[in-house]
Coordinates of C-alpha atoms and ligand atoms in Angstrom, one line a residue:
X1 CA 7.5 14.1 20.7
X2 CA 4.1 15.0 19.6
X3 CA 0.6 13.8 20.6
X4 CA -1.9 13.2 17.9
X5 CA -5.4 14.7 18.1
X6 CA -7.0 13.6 21.3
X7 CA -10.3 13.1 19.7
X8 CA -11.4 9.5 20.2
X9 CA -13.8 9.5 17.2
X10 CA -13.0 6.7 14.8
X11 CA -11.7 9.0 12.1
X12 CA -10.4 6.1 10.0
X13 CA -13.9 4.9 9.2
X14 CA -14.2 7.4 6.4
X15 CA -10.8 9.0 6.1
X16 CA -9.0 9.8 2.8
X17 CA -5.5 8.6 3.2
X18 CA -2.7 9.6 0.9
X19 CA 0.1 7.1 0.3
X20 CA 3.6 8.6 0.3
X21 CA 6.2 6.4 -1.3
X22 CA 8.8 8.4 0.4
X23 CA 11.7 7.4 -1.9
X24 CA 9.8 8.9 -4.9
X25 CA 7.8 11.7 -3.4
X26 CA 10.1 14.7 -3.1
X27 CA 13.9 15.0 -2.8
X28 CA 14.9 17.8 -0.4
X29 CA 18.6 17.4 -0.5
X30 CA 19.3 16.6 -4.2
X31 CA 20.7 13.1 -3.8
X32 CA 18.1 11.6 -6.2
X33 CA 16.1 9.9 -3.4
X34 CA 13.0 11.4 -1.7
X35 CA 13.3 12.3 1.9
X36 CA 11.6 13.7 5.0
X37 CA 12.6 17.3 4.2
X38 CA 11.0 17.0 0.8
X39 CA 7.9 15.6 2.3
X40 CA 7.8 18.2 5.1
X41 CA 8.0 21.0 2.4
X42 CA 5.0 19.5 0.6
X43 CA 2.6 19.1 3.6
X44 CA 0.7 22.2 2.4
X45 CA 0.1 20.6 -0.9
X46 CA -1.3 17.5 0.8
X47 CA -3.5 19.5 3.1
X48 CA -4.9 21.5 0.2
X49 CA -5.6 18.3 -1.7
X50 CA -8.1 17.6 1.1
X51 CA -6.7 14.3 2.5
X52 CA -7.0 13.4 6.2
X53 CA -3.9 11.3 6.7
X54 CA -0.6 10.0 5.2
X55 CA 0.5 6.5 5.0
X56 CA 4.3 6.6 4.6
X57 CA 6.0 3.5 3.2
X58 CA 8.9 2.1 5.3
X59 CA 11.1 5.0 6.5
X60 CA 13.4 2.8 8.7
X61 CA 17.1 2.2 8.4
X62 CA 17.5 -0.4 5.7
X63 CA 19.9 -1.7 3.0
X64 CA 17.0 -0.9 0.6
X65 CA 17.1 -4.4 -1.0
X66 CA 13.3 -4.0 -1.3
X67 CA 13.0 -0.2 -0.9
X68 CA 12.8 -0.3 2.9
X69 CA 10.7 -3.5 3.3
X70 CA 14.0 -4.9 4.6
X71 CA 14.3 -3.2 7.9
X72 CA 17.7 -3.2 9.7
X73 CA 16.5 -1.0 12.7
X74 CA 12.8 -0.3 13.4
X75 CA 13.7 2.5 15.8
X76 CA 16.0 4.4 13.4
X77 CA 15.2 6.4 10.2
X78 CA 17.0 5.5 6.9
X79 CA 19.9 8.0 6.7
X80 CA 19.0 8.8 3.1
X81 CA 15.5 9.9 4.3
X82 CA 16.7 11.9 7.4
X83 CA 16.9 11.3 11.1
X84 CA 14.6 10.3 14.0
X85 CA 14.4 14.0 14.9
X86 CA 13.2 14.7 11.3
X87 CA 10.5 12.1 11.6
X88 CA 9.4 13.4 15.0
X89 CA 9.2 16.9 13.5
X90 CA 7.4 15.6 10.4
X91 CA 4.7 14.0 12.6
X92 CA 4.3 17.2 14.6
X93 CA 4.1 19.4 11.4
X94 CA 1.7 17.0 9.7
X95 CA -0.6 17.3 12.8
X96 CA -0.4 21.1 12.6
X97 CA -1.7 20.8 9.0
X98 CA -4.5 18.5 10.2
X99 CA -2.9 15.4 8.7
X100 CA -2.5 12.2 10.6
X101 CA 0.5 10.0 10.1
X102 CA 0.6 6.2 9.5
X103 CA 4.0 4.6 9.0
X104 CA 4.4 1.1 7.6
X105 CA 5.0 -1.8 10.0
X106 CA 6.9 -4.7 8.5
X107 CA 6.5 -7.7 10.9
X108 CA 6.8 -10.7 8.6
X109 CA 10.5 -10.4 7.9
X110 CA 13.4 -8.1 8.7
X111 CA 16.6 -7.3 6.9
X112 CA 19.5 -9.7 6.8
X113 CA 21.5 -6.7 8.0
X114 CA 19.4 -6.5 11.2
X115 CA 21.4 -7.2 14.4
X116 CA 19.2 -10.2 15.2
X117 CA 19.9 -11.9 11.9
X118 CA 23.6 -11.2 12.2
X119 CA 23.6 -12.7 15.7
X120 CA 21.7 -15.7 14.4
X121 CA 24.3 -16.4 11.8
X122 CA 27.1 -16.0 14.3
X123 CA 25.4 -18.1 17.0
X124 CA 24.8 -21.3 14.9
X125 CA 22.3 -24.1 14.8
X126 CA 20.1 -24.7 17.8
X127 CA 20.8 -21.3 19.4
X128 CA 18.1 -19.0 20.8
X129 CA 19.3 -16.4 18.3
X130 CA 18.3 -18.7 15.4
X131 CA 15.0 -19.5 17.1
X132 CA 13.8 -16.0 16.2
X133 CA 13.9 -17.1 12.6
X134 CA 12.9 -20.2 10.6
X135 CA 16.2 -22.1 10.3
X136 CA 16.0 -25.8 9.3
X137 CA 18.4 -28.4 8.0
X138 CA 18.1 -29.2 4.3
X139 CA 16.7 -32.3 2.8
X140 CA 18.6 -34.9 0.8
X141 CA 21.6 -36.9 1.9
X142 CA 23.8 -33.8 2.4
X143 CA 21.0 -31.3 3.2
X144 CA 21.5 -29.9 -0.2
X145 CA 17.7 -29.6 -0.9
X146 CA 15.7 -26.8 0.7
X147 CA 13.5 -27.9 3.6
X148 CA 10.2 -27.3 1.6
X149 CA 9.3 -26.7 -2.0
X150 CA 7.9 -23.2 -1.2
X151 CA 8.6 -20.4 -3.7
X152 CA 9.4 -16.8 -2.8
X153 CA 7.2 -14.0 -3.9
X154 CA 9.9 -12.4 -6.0
X155 CA 10.9 -15.7 -7.6
X156 CA 13.2 -18.6 -6.8
X157 CA 13.1 -20.8 -3.7
X158 CA 11.9 -19.4 -0.4
X159 CA 15.0 -20.8 1.4
X160 CA 18.7 -19.8 1.3
X161 CA 21.5 -21.9 2.8
X162 CA 24.0 -20.4 5.1
X163 CA 27.5 -21.6 6.2
X164 CA 27.7 -24.2 8.9
X165 CA 30.0 -23.8 12.0
X166 CA 32.8 -25.6 10.1
X167 CA 32.6 -23.2 7.2
X168 CA 30.9 -25.8 5.0
X169 CA 27.3 -25.7 3.9
X170 CA 24.9 -25.4 6.8
X171 CA 21.2 -24.8 7.6
X172 CA 18.7 -23.0 5.4
X173 CA 16.5 -20.0 6.4
X174 CA 13.1 -19.1 5.2
X175 CA 12.4 -15.9 3.3
X176 CA 9.0 -15.5 1.6
X177 CA 10.4 -12.5 -0.3
X178 CA 14.1 -11.7 -1.0
X179 CA 17.0 -13.6 0.7
X180 CA 17.8 -10.2 2.2
X181 CA 14.4 -10.4 4.0
X182 CA 14.6 -13.4 6.5
X183 CA 11.1 -14.3 8.0
X184 CA 10.9 -14.1 11.7
X185 CA 9.2 -16.9 13.7
X186 CA 6.0 -15.5 15.3
X187 CA 5.8 -18.5 17.7
X188 CA 8.9 -17.0 19.4
X189 CA 8.1 -14.9 22.5
X190 CA 11.0 -12.5 21.8
X191 CA 9.6 -11.7 18.4
X192 CA 6.2 -10.9 19.8
X193 CA 7.7 -8.7 22.6
X194 CA 10.0 -6.9 20.2
X195 CA 7.2 -5.9 17.8
X196 CA 4.9 -4.9 20.6
X197 CA 7.7 -2.6 21.7
X198 CA 8.2 -1.2 18.2
X199 CA 4.5 -0.4 18.0
X200 CA 4.7 1.4 21.4
X201 CA 7.9 3.2 20.3
X202 CA 6.1 4.9 17.4
X203 CA 2.8 5.4 19.2
X204 CA 4.9 7.2 21.9
X205 CA 6.2 9.5 19.1
X206 CA 2.7 10.4 18.1
X207 CA 1.9 8.3 15.0
X208 CA -1.8 7.7 14.5
X209 CA -1.6 4.1 13.2
X210 CA 0.2 1.6 11.1
X211 CA -0.2 -0.1 7.8
X212 CA 0.6 -3.7 8.4
X213 CA 2.7 -5.3 5.7
X214 CA 1.9 -8.9 4.7
X215 CA -0.7 -9.1 7.4
X216 CA -1.8 -12.5 6.1
X217 CA 1.6 -14.1 6.3
X218 CA 3.0 -14.0 9.8
X219 CA 1.9 -17.4 11.1
X220 CA 3.5 -20.5 9.6
X221 CA 2.6 -24.1 10.0
X222 CA 5.4 -25.4 12.3
X223 CA 5.3 -28.8 10.4
X224 CA 6.5 -26.9 7.3
X225 CA 4.7 -29.2 4.8
X226 CA 5.3 -29.1 1.1
X227 CA 2.8 -27.3 -1.0
X228 CA 0.9 -29.3 -3.6
X229 CA 0.9 -26.1 -5.7
X230 CA 4.2 -24.3 -4.9
X231 CA 3.0 -21.3 -6.9
X232 CA 0.1 -20.7 -4.5
X233 CA 1.4 -18.0 -2.2
X234 CA -1.9 -16.7 -1.0
X235 CA -3.8 -19.8 0.0
X236 CA -6.3 -20.1 -2.9
X237 CA -5.5 -23.8 -3.5
X238 CA -6.2 -25.2 0.0
X239 CA -9.1 -25.3 2.4
X240 CA -9.3 -22.0 4.3
X241 CA -6.7 -21.7 7.1
X242 CA -4.8 -24.8 6.0
X243 CA -2.1 -23.1 3.8
X244 CA 1.3 -23.3 5.6
X245 CA 2.0 -19.6 5.5
X246 CA -1.0 -17.7 4.1
X247 CA -4.0 -16.5 6.1
X248 CA -3.6 -18.9 9.0
X249 CA -6.0 -18.4 11.9
X250 CA -3.2 -17.9 14.4
X251 CA -2.3 -14.5 13.0
X252 CA -5.3 -12.9 14.6
X253 CA -3.9 -13.3 18.1
X254 CA -1.0 -11.1 17.1
X255 CA -3.4 -8.4 16.0
X256 CA -5.5 -8.7 19.1
X257 CA -2.4 -7.9 21.2
X258 CA -1.6 -4.8 19.0
X259 CA -5.1 -3.6 19.2
X260 CA -5.0 -3.7 23.0
X261 CA -1.8 -1.6 22.8
X262 CA -3.4 0.9 20.4
X263 CA -6.5 1.2 22.6
X264 CA -4.4 2.1 25.6
X265 CA -3.2 5.3 23.9
X266 CA -5.1 8.6 23.8
X267 CA -6.8 9.5 20.5
X268 CA -8.0 6.9 18.0
X269 CA -4.9 4.9 16.8
X270 CA -5.6 2.5 14.0
X271 CA -4.2 -0.2 11.8
X272 CA -4.8 -1.0 8.1
X273 CA -4.0 -4.6 7.0
X274 CA -2.4 -5.5 3.8
X275 CA -4.0 -8.9 3.7
X276 CA -4.1 -10.8 0.4
X277 CA -6.7 -13.5 1.3
X278 CA -8.8 -15.8 -0.8
X279 CA -12.2 -14.3 0.0
X280 CA -13.9 -11.2 1.6
X281 CA -15.2 -13.6 4.3
X282 CA -11.6 -14.2 5.3
X283 CA -10.7 -10.5 5.1
X284 CA -13.5 -9.8 7.6
X285 CA -11.6 -11.8 10.2
X286 CA -8.8 -9.3 10.3
X287 CA -11.2 -6.5 11.1
X288 CA -13.5 -8.3 13.5
X289 CA -14.0 -6.6 16.9
X290 CA -10.8 -6.4 19.0
X291 CA -8.5 -6.8 15.9
X292 CA -7.2 -4.4 13.2
X293 CA -9.8 -1.7 12.4
X294 CA -9.4 -1.6 8.6
X295 CA -8.1 -3.7 5.7
X296 CA -7.5 -2.8 2.0
X297 CA -10.2 -4.1 -0.3
X298 CA -8.0 -5.6 -3.0
X299 CA -11.0 -7.2 -4.8
X300 CA -12.0 -3.7 -5.8
X301 CA -8.5 -2.9 -7.0
X302 CA -8.3 -6.1 -9.0
X303 CA -11.7 -5.8 -10.6
X304 CA -11.7 -5.2 -14.3
X305 CA -13.4 -2.1 -15.8
X306 CA -16.7 -3.9 -16.0
X307 CA -19.9 -3.0 -14.2
X308 CA -20.7 -6.5 -12.8
X309 CA -17.2 -7.1 -11.5
X310 CA -17.0 -3.6 -9.8
X311 CA -20.5 -3.9 -8.3
X312 CA -19.7 -7.4 -6.9
X313 CA -16.4 -6.2 -5.4
X314 CA -18.3 -3.3 -3.8
X315 CA -21.3 -5.3 -2.5
X316 CA -19.7 -8.6 -1.4
X317 CA -16.8 -7.0 0.5
X318 CA -18.9 -4.3 2.2
X319 CA -21.4 -7.0 3.1
X320 CA -18.8 -9.1 5.0
X321 CA -17.1 -6.0 6.5
X322 CA -20.3 -4.5 7.8
X323 CA -21.2 -7.9 9.2
X324 CA -18.4 -7.5 11.7
X325 CA -18.9 -3.8 12.2
X326 CA -15.9 -2.7 10.1
X327 CA -15.9 0.0 7.4
X328 CA -14.9 -0.6 3.8
X329 CA -11.4 0.6 2.8
X330 CA -11.2 1.4 -0.9
X331 CA -8.0 1.4 -2.9
X332 CA -7.2 1.5 -6.7
X333 CA -3.5 2.0 -6.7
X334 CA -0.4 1.4 -4.6
X335 CA 3.3 0.9 -5.0
X336 CA 2.9 -2.8 -5.9
X337 CA 0.4 -2.6 -8.8
X338 CA 0.2 -1.2 -12.3
X339 CA -1.2 2.4 -12.1
X340 CA -4.9 2.6 -12.9
X341 CA -4.8 4.4 -16.2
X342 CA -2.5 1.8 -17.6
X343 CA -4.5 -1.1 -16.1
X344 CA -7.8 0.2 -17.4
X345 CA -6.4 1.2 -20.8
X346 CA -4.4 -1.9 -21.6
X347 CA -5.1 -3.4 -25.0
X348 CA -5.1 -7.1 -25.6
X349 CA -1.7 -6.8 -27.3
X350 CA -0.2 -5.3 -24.1
X351 CA 0.0 -1.7 -25.4
X352 CA -1.9 1.0 -23.6
X353 CA -4.6 3.4 -24.8
X354 CA -3.5 6.2 -22.4
X355 CA -6.4 8.6 -23.2
X356 CA -8.9 5.8 -22.5
X357 CA -7.1 4.6 -19.4
X358 CA -6.9 8.1 -17.9
X359 CA -10.6 8.7 -18.6
X360 CA -11.5 5.5 -16.8
X361 CA -9.1 6.2 -13.9
X362 CA -10.7 9.6 -13.4
X363 CA -14.2 8.0 -13.4
X364 CA -12.9 5.4 -11.0
X365 CA -11.7 8.1 -8.6
X366 CA -15.2 9.6 -8.5
X367 CA -16.7 6.2 -8.0
X368 CA -14.3 5.4 -5.1
X369 CA -14.8 8.7 -3.4
X370 CA -18.6 8.2 -3.5
X371 CA -18.5 4.8 -1.8
X372 CA -19.2 4.3 1.9
X373 CA -16.0 4.0 4.0
X374 CA -12.4 5.1 3.8
X375 CA -10.2 5.4 0.8
X376 CA -6.5 5.6 -0.2
X377 CA -4.9 7.7 -2.9
X378 CA -1.4 6.6 -4.0
X379 CA 1.0 9.5 -4.8
X380 CA 0.6 10.5 -8.5
X381 CA -2.9 9.0 -8.7
X382 CA -4.2 12.6 -8.1
X383 CA -2.4 13.5 -11.3
X384 CA -3.8 10.6 -13.3
X385 CA -0.2 9.5 -13.8
X386 CA 0.1 6.3 -16.0
X387 CA 2.6 3.5 -15.4
X388 CA 6.1 4.0 -16.9
X389 CA 6.2 0.8 -19.0
X390 CA 9.5 1.3 -20.7
X391 CA 12.1 1.8 -18.0
X392 CA 15.4 0.5 -19.4
X393 CA 16.5 -2.9 -18.1
X394 CA 19.6 -1.5 -16.3
X395 CA 17.4 1.0 -14.4
X396 CA 15.2 -1.6 -12.8
X397 CA 15.6 -1.8 -9.0
X398 CA 12.7 -4.1 -7.9
X399 CA 14.3 -7.3 -6.6
X400 CA 11.7 -9.2 -8.7
X401 CA 13.8 -8.4 -11.8
X402 CA 16.9 -10.3 -10.6
X403 CA 15.1 -13.0 -8.6
X404 CA 12.9 -13.9 -11.5
X405 CA 15.9 -14.4 -13.7
X406 CA 14.9 -11.3 -15.7
X407 CA 11.5 -12.7 -16.7
X408 CA 9.4 -10.4 -14.5
X409 CA 10.1 -6.7 -14.7
X410 CA 8.6 -5.9 -11.4
X411 CA 7.0 -2.8 -9.9
X412 CA 9.3 0.0 -10.6
X413 CA 7.0 1.5 -13.3
X414 CA 4.6 2.8 -10.6
X415 CA 7.4 4.1 -8.4
X416 CA 9.0 6.6 -10.7
X417 CA 9.7 9.9 -8.8
X418 CA 6.8 12.4 -9.0
X419 CA 6.8 15.4 -11.4
X420 CA 6.1 18.6 -9.5
X421 CA 7.0 21.0 -12.3
X422 CA 6.9 20.7 -16.0
X423 CA 10.4 22.1 -16.2
X424 CA 13.7 21.3 -14.4
X425 CA 16.1 18.5 -14.5
X426 CA 14.0 16.2 -12.3
X427 CA 10.6 17.8 -13.0
X428 CA 10.9 19.5 -9.6
X429 CA 11.3 16.2 -7.7
X430 CA 14.7 17.4 -6.4
X431 CA 16.4 20.7 -6.4
X432 CA 17.4 21.5 -10.0
X433 CA 20.8 20.0 -10.6
X434 CA 21.9 23.3 -12.2
X435 CA 20.9 25.3 -9.2
X436 CA 22.4 22.9 -6.7
X437 CA 25.5 21.6 -8.4
X438 CA 27.2 22.0 -5.0
X439 CA 25.0 19.3 -3.6
X440 CA 25.8 16.8 -6.3
X441 CA 22.5 17.1 -8.1
X442 CA 22.1 13.4 -8.6
X443 CA 19.4 12.4 -11.0
X444 CA 16.3 10.7 -9.6
X445 CA 16.8 7.1 -8.6
X446 CA 14.5 5.9 -11.4
X447 CA 14.5 7.9 -14.7
X448 CA 11.5 10.0 -15.5
X449 CA 10.1 10.0 -19.0
X450 CA 9.7 13.2 -20.9
X451 CA 5.9 12.9 -20.9
X452 CA 5.9 13.3 -17.1
X453 CA 5.9 17.1 -17.9
X454 CA 2.2 16.9 -19.0
X455 CA 1.2 15.5 -15.6
X456 CA 3.3 17.8 -13.4
X457 CA 1.6 19.3 -10.4
X458 CA 2.2 22.9 -11.5
X459 CA 0.5 22.1 -14.9
X460 CA -2.5 20.4 -13.3
X461 CA -2.9 22.9 -10.5
X462 CA -3.9 25.6 -12.9
X463 CA -6.0 23.4 -15.2
X464 CA -9.8 23.3 -14.4
X465 CA -10.0 20.0 -16.4
X466 CA -7.1 18.2 -14.7
X467 CA -7.3 15.1 -12.6
X468 CA -5.8 17.1 -9.7
X469 CA -8.6 19.6 -9.9
X470 CA -11.1 16.8 -10.1
X471 CA -9.9 15.1 -7.0
X472 CA -9.6 18.3 -5.1
X473 CA -13.2 19.1 -6.0
X474 CA -14.3 15.6 -5.0
X475 CA -12.6 15.7 -1.6
X476 CA -14.0 19.2 -0.9
X477 CA -17.5 17.9 -1.7
X478 CA -16.9 14.7 0.3
X479 CA -16.1 16.7 3.4
X480 CA -19.1 19.0 2.9
X481 CA -21.8 16.5 2.1
X482 CA -23.2 14.4 5.0
X483 CA -24.3 11.7 2.5
X484 CA -20.7 10.8 1.7
X485 CA -18.2 8.9 3.8
X486 CA -19.9 6.3 6.0
X487 CA -23.5 5.5 5.5
X488 CA -25.9 3.5 3.3
X489 CA -25.6 3.0 -0.4
X490 CA -28.7 2.3 -2.5
X491 CA -28.3 0.9 -6.0
X492 CA -30.6 2.5 -8.6
X493 CA -29.2 0.4 -11.5
X494 CA -29.9 -3.3 -11.8
X495 CA -27.1 -5.9 -11.6
X496 CA -26.8 -6.4 -15.3
X497 CA -26.9 -2.7 -16.3
X498 CA -24.0 -1.3 -18.2
X499 CA -23.9 1.9 -16.0
X500 CA -23.6 1.9 -12.2
X501 CA -26.1 4.2 -10.6
X502 CA -26.3 4.5 -6.8
X503 CA -27.7 6.9 -4.3
X504 CA -26.1 8.1 -1.1
X505 CA -28.7 9.6 1.3
X506 CA -31.8 11.1 -0.3
X507 CA -29.9 13.9 -2.1
X508 CA -26.9 12.5 -3.8
X509 CA -26.3 10.1 -6.7
X510 CA -23.3 8.8 -8.6
X511 CA -23.4 7.4 -12.1
X512 CA -20.5 5.6 -13.8
X513 CA -20.9 4.8 -17.4
X514 CA -19.1 1.5 -18.2
X515 CA -20.9 1.1 -21.6
X516 CA -19.7 2.1 -25.1
X517 CA -22.4 4.7 -25.5
X518 CA -23.6 7.9 -23.7
X519 CA -26.3 7.4 -21.0
X520 CA -28.9 9.8 -19.9
X521 CA -28.8 11.0 -16.3
X522 CA -31.5 10.5 -13.6
X523 CA -33.5 13.6 -12.7
X524 CA -31.3 15.9 -10.7
X525 CA -31.0 19.4 -9.4
X526 CA -27.3 20.0 -10.1
X527 CA -24.3 18.4 -11.6
X528 CA -21.8 18.6 -8.8
X529 CA -18.8 17.0 -10.6
X530 CA -18.1 15.2 -13.7
X531 CA -15.0 13.3 -14.8
X532 CA -15.5 14.2 -18.5
X533 CA -17.8 16.9 -19.9
X534 CA -21.4 15.9 -20.5
X535 CA -22.4 15.4 -24.1
X536 CA -25.7 17.3 -24.6
X537 CA -26.7 16.4 -21.0
X538 CA -25.7 12.7 -21.3
X539 CA -22.8 11.0 -19.6
X540 CA -20.2 9.8 -22.2
X541 CA -18.7 6.3 -22.0
X542 CA -16.0 5.8 -19.3
X543 CA -17.1 8.8 -17.3
X544 CA -18.6 9.3 -13.9
X545 CA -20.8 12.1 -12.5
X546 CA -21.9 13.3 -9.0
X547 CA -25.4 14.6 -8.9
X548 CA -27.4 16.6 -6.3
X549 CA -30.9 15.2 -6.4
X550 CA -34.1 17.1 -6.0
Ligands
NOJ1 C1 4.2 -5.8 0.5 C2 4.7 -4.5 0.2 O1 3.7 -3.6 -0.2 C3 5.7 -4.8 -0.9 O2 6.2 -3.6 -1.6 C4 6.9 -5.6 -0.4 O3 7.8 -5.9 -1.4 C5 6.4 -6.8 0.3 N1 5.2 -6.6 1.1 C6 7.4 -7.4 1.2 O4 7.6 -6.7 2.4

């Protein structure tokens, strides 16, 4: 057991949080899958990078249908990642390095292998065991049609039929994601009590907070109405609060109860909501007083590389969040979206101008780190790693690939194991298979392309012009400068301008050039950091600069 820092200061209001996709971060035992030993060995790297905390994707025991977002036991660690004792030790060691730890909480659904779901199947219709889930008879003369027309996020219907007590076809259960991820019914008291207990279980073990998976999806309309637009999974097509499973007002009560639990612990324990909602106004509800403290700003992540879109995503969201006293939480990458260099460098024909994309992603990092609030960095983002677009079909593991009938390739391209060294059979992700033939030396669970060598940590660490060096520099400055982190932002550019120019405090400015030509810089005392070398004192296209002002 370990206690987090006792300090009650709301550290999460301007923290830099590094997202560890544990499966792909570092493989300590050579089985091809990242693990807690691999992560523990790299805590020094993360502390040196200058981050304040780690968000760790689901580390619980799981059949790994959706890489851990299908939890079979919320109080046990996935054996491929380690043991509960390893997790406790990791939390303690991270704290020794000054890093807070935020695991993922997956409350919308659990795994079909979870004891509760197995009990529900065994107990049959009408049982209290089934009441923890959303089981319903089918429609049609023989119940052969699903109870609603809802679609699952990964493709196909959101319902799967189970066997009836007589061995024939029986009821259907709801799964907004894969059939291996049955949704629980949040109107059920046992469900509420169980998750409150899970939250306490991990707070007792010293975690500093939770990232809340599918925070917008827990509450369902008990009437289970059909959707006029079955493809609308986030509530964009209906008046606010009326979608049967997206962003319903009732979810907030759940978060109020968790917040009370968090506030009962020493130190400042926090939550960050993954809430895909139709508007920033709705997002603000999740972080209103007494609820979750932070929520990812996905409008910023989704904004194209255009000044007006970025500025609007910055202004509108911060406006609503500040209105309820919450900080902004910036994010540009995670394990569900195409990596920034590939997003920003995508040509109309689908191919990627990697050099352009990397330039823009570096500029975006400086932009994000200069904004008021907290920010997240997804593993590999510090290296400027592009998406792996050409994984072979038979390597794909994202359930989206199968569930969409091989029409959607899914998210594996941003989940390829990290390159730590330019050499070695797995670019240093695992022990070199040559050295550790005795351990089996399995290849990484997703194949790494040859070009990963260019982005390896050991290459970038020694390169003054690398993205790793740029981010380290930015995070060092961010810690040192009072103007950064929380506080006011003042625009110096006008809304239609092709460059974004803003001041933080009296002495700091950030300029991002989103135009096709170099722009001159405002009067300044010193260039603190630049994402691409200045061209005769001017900022080239797709570059950003931090300036100390006179
Ligand atoms: C959001 C997670 O980020 C994603 O990876 C997962 O597939 C779904 N929620 C379902 O848990």
